[in-house]
Amino acid sequence: MLVQGDITCLHCGFDGGVWTGERGSALTYSGLRAQDGAVRGAPDEQIRCQRCQGPVLFGNIRAAVTPQRLRRIQRMREQLARYDEEARRRRSAA
């Protein structure tokens, strides 16, 4: 499951941007969308504060909404609607 959350420095409180990635994976620069647009680190390197190089907090975590996720949810809703309709028809026929 993809999650998205805010990156904040634990030392100076700098708002580093938004990180998106798989739940439970390491916070690396590859998933960071920085506030100022500049990313200072290798894609597989752990995120540090871009102002003071301090440790960061991953907070305000939420499920990431992607077009693929939205299509999957829509397909599931359609399948459930078909299933409910079939169940209603079976009950009314009995």
JSON list of C-alpha atoms in Angstrom, two decimals:
[
{"chain": "A", "resi": 1, "resn": "MET", "atom": "CA", "xyz": [0.00, 0.00, 0.00]},
{"chain": "A", "resi": 2, "resn": "LEU", "atom": "CA", "xyz": [1.32, 3.42, -0.91]},
{"chain": "A", "resi": 3, "resn": "VAL", "atom": "CA", "xyz": [1.39, 6.00, 1.85]},
{"chain": "A", "resi": 4, "resn": "GLN", "atom": "CA", "xyz": [2.15, 9.69, 1.83]},
{"chain": "A", "resi": 5, "resn": "GLY", "atom": "CA", "xyz": [3.22, 11.93, 4.68]},
{"chain": "A", "resi": 6, "resn": "ASP", "atom": "CA", "xyz": [5.04, 15.08, 5.69]},
{"chain": "A", "resi": 7, "resn": "ILE", "atom": "CA", "xyz": [8.77, 15.15, 6.49]},
{"chain": "A", "resi": 8, "resn": "THR", "atom": "CA", "xyz": [9.72, 17.42, 9.41]},
{"chain": "A", "resi": 9, "resn": "CYS", "atom": "CA", "xyz": [13.11, 17.86, 11.07]},
{"chain": "A", "resi": 10, "resn": "LEU", "atom": "CA", "xyz": [13.26, 16.77, 14.71]},
{"chain": "A", "resi": 11, "resn": "HIS", "atom": "CA", "xyz": [15.99, 19.33, 15.52]},
{"chain": "A", "resi": 12, "resn": "CYS", "atom": "CA", "xyz": [15.03, 22.58, 13.79]},
{"chain": "A", "resi": 13, "resn": "GLY", "atom": "CA", "xyz": [11.42, 21.88, 12.72]},
{"chain": "A", "resi": 14, "resn": "PHE", "atom": "CA", "xyz": [12.12, 22.52, 9.03]},
{"chain": "A", "resi": 15, "resn": "ASP", "atom": "CA", "xyz": [9.31, 21.29, 6.76]},
{"chain": "A", "resi": 16, "resn": "GLY", "atom": "CA", "xyz": [11.20, 19.13, 4.28]},
{"chain": "A", "resi": 17, "resn": "GLY", "atom": "CA", "xyz": [8.32, 18.25, 1.95]},
{"chain": "A", "resi": 18, "resn": "VAL", "atom": "CA", "xyz": [6.16, 15.22, 1.22]},
{"chain": "A", "resi": 19, "resn": "TRP", "atom": "CA", "xyz": [7.38, 11.64, 0.98]},
{"chain": "A", "resi": 20, "resn": "THR", "atom": "CA", "xyz": [5.49, 8.94, -0.95]},
{"chain": "A", "resi": 21, "resn": "GLY", "atom": "CA", "xyz": [6.34, 5.25, -0.92]},
{"chain": "A", "resi": 22, "resn": "GLU", "atom": "CA", "xyz": [5.46, 1.73, 0.20]},
{"chain": "A", "resi": 23, "resn": "ARG", "atom": "CA", "xyz": [4.29, 1.42, 3.79]},
{"chain": "A", "resi": 24, "resn": "GLY", "atom": "CA", "xyz": [7.14, 0.19, 5.99]},
{"chain": "A", "resi": 25, "resn": "SER", "atom": "CA", "xyz": [9.93, 1.01, 3.55]},
{"chain": "A", "resi": 26, "resn": "ALA", "atom": "CA", "xyz": [12.91, 3.23, 4.37]},
{"chain": "A", "resi": 27, "resn": "LEU", "atom": "CA", "xyz": [12.53, 6.99, 3.97]},
{"chain": "A", "resi": 28, "resn": "THR", "atom": "CA", "xyz": [14.84, 7.64, 1.03]},
{"chain": "A", "resi": 29, "resn": "TYR", "atom": "CA", "xyz": [15.26, 10.61, -1.26]},
{"chain": "A", "resi": 30, "resn": "SER", "atom": "CA", "xyz": [13.70, 8.70, -4.17]},
{"chain": "A", "resi": 31, "resn": "GLY", "atom": "CA", "xyz": [10.21, 9.27, -2.73]},
{"chain": "A", "resi": 32, "resn": "LEU", "atom": "CA", "xyz": [10.71, 12.85, -1.52]},
{"chain": "A", "resi": 33, "resn": "ARG", "atom": "CA", "xyz": [9.03, 15.84, -3.11]},
{"chain": "A", "resi": 34, "resn": "ALA", "atom": "CA", "xyz": [10.86, 18.68, -1.38]},
{"chain": "A", "resi": 35, "resn": "GLN", "atom": "CA", "xyz": [9.26, 22.02, -0.51]},
{"chain": "A", "resi": 36, "resn": "ASP", "atom": "CA", "xyz": [11.90, 24.02, -2.36]},
{"chain": "A", "resi": 37, "resn": "GLY", "atom": "CA", "xyz": [12.12, 21.55, -5.24]},
{"chain": "A", "resi": 38, "resn": "ALA", "atom": "CA", "xyz": [15.81, 20.76, -4.61]},
{"chain": "A", "resi": 39, "resn": "VAL", "atom": "CA", "xyz": [16.76, 17.31, -3.35]},
{"chain": "A", "resi": 40, "resn": "ARG", "atom": "CA", "xyz": [20.24, 16.95, -1.91]},
{"chain": "A", "resi": 41, "resn": "GLY", "atom": "CA", "xyz": [20.95, 13.25, -1.75]},
{"chain": "A", "resi": 42, "resn": "ALA", "atom": "CA", "xyz": [21.28, 10.02, -3.68]},
{"chain": "A", "resi": 43, "resn": "PRO", "atom": "CA", "xyz": [17.95, 8.28, -4.46]},
{"chain": "A", "resi": 44, "resn": "ASP", "atom": "CA", "xyz": [18.72, 5.34, -2.11]},
{"chain": "A", "resi": 45, "resn": "GLU", "atom": "CA", "xyz": [20.13, 7.51, 0.71]},
{"chain": "A", "resi": 46, "resn": "GLN", "atom": "CA", "xyz": [18.14, 7.98, 3.97]},
{"chain": "A", "resi": 47, "resn": "ILE", "atom": "CA", "xyz": [16.46, 11.40, 4.24]},
{"chain": "A", "resi": 48, "resn": "ARG", "atom": "CA", "xyz": [18.06, 13.98, 6.54]},
{"chain": "A", "resi": 49, "resn": "CYS", "atom": "CA", "xyz": [17.02, 17.57, 7.17]},
{"chain": "A", "resi": 50, "resn": "GLN", "atom": "CA", "xyz": [18.09, 19.71, 4.24]},
{"chain": "A", "resi": 51, "resn": "ARG", "atom": "CA", "xyz": [18.78, 22.66, 6.53]},
{"chain": "A", "resi": 52, "resn": "CYS", "atom": "CA", "xyz": [20.68, 21.15, 9.52]},
{"chain": "A", "resi": 53, "resn": "GLN", "atom": "CA", "xyz": [21.20, 17.48, 8.49]},
{"chain": "A", "resi": 54, "resn": "GLY", "atom": "CA", "xyz": [19.21, 16.37, 11.55]},
{"chain": "A", "resi": 55, "resn": "PRO", "atom": "CA", "xyz": [16.90, 13.33, 11.77]},
{"chain": "A", "resi": 56, "resn": "VAL", "atom": "CA", "xyz": [13.41, 13.62, 10.30]},
{"chain": "A", "resi": 57, "resn": "LEU", "atom": "CA", "xyz": [9.92, 12.70, 11.47]},
{"chain": "A", "resi": 58, "resn": "PHE", "atom": "CA", "xyz": [7.42, 11.11, 9.08]},
{"chain": "A", "resi": 59, "resn": "GLY", "atom": "CA", "xyz": [4.03, 12.45, 10.14]},
{"chain": "A", "resi": 60, "resn": "ASN", "atom": "CA", "xyz": [0.50, 13.18, 8.94]},
{"chain": "A", "resi": 61, "resn": "ILE", "atom": "CA", "xyz": [0.50, 9.80, 7.20]},
{"chain": "A", "resi": 62, "resn": "ARG", "atom": "CA", "xyz": [-2.32, 9.01, 4.79]},
{"chain": "A", "resi": 63, "resn": "ALA", "atom": "CA", "xyz": [-3.03, 6.58, 1.97]},
{"chain": "A", "resi": 64, "resn": "ALA", "atom": "CA", "xyz": [-1.66, 7.86, -1.31]},
{"chain": "A", "resi": 65, "resn": "VAL", "atom": "CA", "xyz": [-4.28, 8.30, -3.98]},
{"chain": "A", "resi": 66, "resn": "THR", "atom": "CA", "xyz": [-2.98, 7.38, -7.41]},
{"chain": "A", "resi": 67, "resn": "PRO", "atom": "CA", "xyz": [-4.92, 6.94, -10.67]},
{"chain": "A", "resi": 68, "resn": "GLN", "atom": "CA", "xyz": [-4.30, 3.18, -10.47]},
{"chain": "A", "resi": 69, "resn": "ARG", "atom": "CA", "xyz": [-5.71, 3.06, -6.94]},
{"chain": "A", "resi": 70, "resn": "LEU", "atom": "CA", "xyz": [-8.79, 5.02, -7.99]},
{"chain": "A", "resi": 71, "resn": "ARG", "atom": "CA", "xyz": [-9.41, 2.63, -10.92]},
{"chain": "A", "resi": 72, "resn": "ARG", "atom": "CA", "xyz": [-9.03, -0.37, -8.61]},
{"chain": "A", "resi": 73, "resn": "ILE", "atom": "CA", "xyz": [-11.53, 1.08, -6.13]},
{"chain": "A", "resi": 74, "resn": "GLN", "atom": "CA", "xyz": [-13.99, 1.77, -8.96]},
{"chain": "A", "resi": 75, "resn": "ARG", "atom": "CA", "xyz": [-13.69, -1.82, -10.27]},
{"chain": "A", "resi": 76, "resn": "MET", "atom": "CA", "xyz": [-14.25, -3.21, -6.76]},
{"chain": "A", "resi": 77, "resn": "ARG", "atom": "CA", "xyz": [-17.37, -1.05, -6.34]},
{"chain": "A", "resi": 78, "resn": "GLU", "atom": "CA", "xyz": [-18.72, -2.26, -9.68]},
{"chain": "A", "resi": 79, "resn": "GLN", "atom": "CA", "xyz": [-18.09, -5.90, -8.71]},
{"chain": "A", "resi": 80, "resn": "LEU", "atom": "CA", "xyz": [-19.88, -5.41, -5.39]},
{"chain": "A", "resi": 81, "resn": "ALA", "atom": "CA", "xyz": [-22.83, -3.74, -7.12]},
{"chain": "A", "resi": 82, "resn": "ARG", "atom": "CA", "xyz": [-23.14, -6.70, -9.54]},
{"chain": "A", "resi": 83, "resn": "TYR", "atom": "CA", "xyz": [-22.92, -9.15, -6.64]},
{"chain": "A", "resi": 84, "resn": "ASP", "atom": "CA", "xyz": [-25.64, -7.29, -4.70]},
{"chain": "A", "resi": 85, "resn": "GLU", "atom": "CA", "xyz": [-27.88, -7.18, -7.77]},
{"chain": "A", "resi": 86, "resn": "GLU", "atom": "CA", "xyz": [-27.51, -10.94, -8.34]},
{"chain": "A", "resi": 87, "resn": "ALA", "atom": "CA", "xyz": [-28.31, -11.61, -4.68]},
{"chain": "A", "resi": 88, "resn": "ARG", "atom": "CA", "xyz": [-31.47, -9.43, -4.92]},
{"chain": "A", "resi": 89, "resn": "ARG", "atom": "CA", "xyz": [-32.60, -11.28, -8.07]},
{"chain": "A", "resi": 90, "resn": "ARG", "atom": "CA", "xyz": [-32.08, -14.67, -6.39]},
{"chain": "A", "resi": 91, "resn": "ARG", "atom": "CA", "xyz": [-34.09, -13.59, -3.34]},
{"chain": "A", "resi": 92, "resn": "SER", "atom": "CA", "xyz": [-36.96, -12.22, -5.42]},
{"chain": "A", "resi": 93, "resn": "ALA", "atom": "CA", "xyz": [-37.04, -15.37, -7.61]},
{"chain": "A", "resi": 94, "resn": "ALA", "atom": "CA", "xyz": [-37.25, -17.67, -4.59]}
]
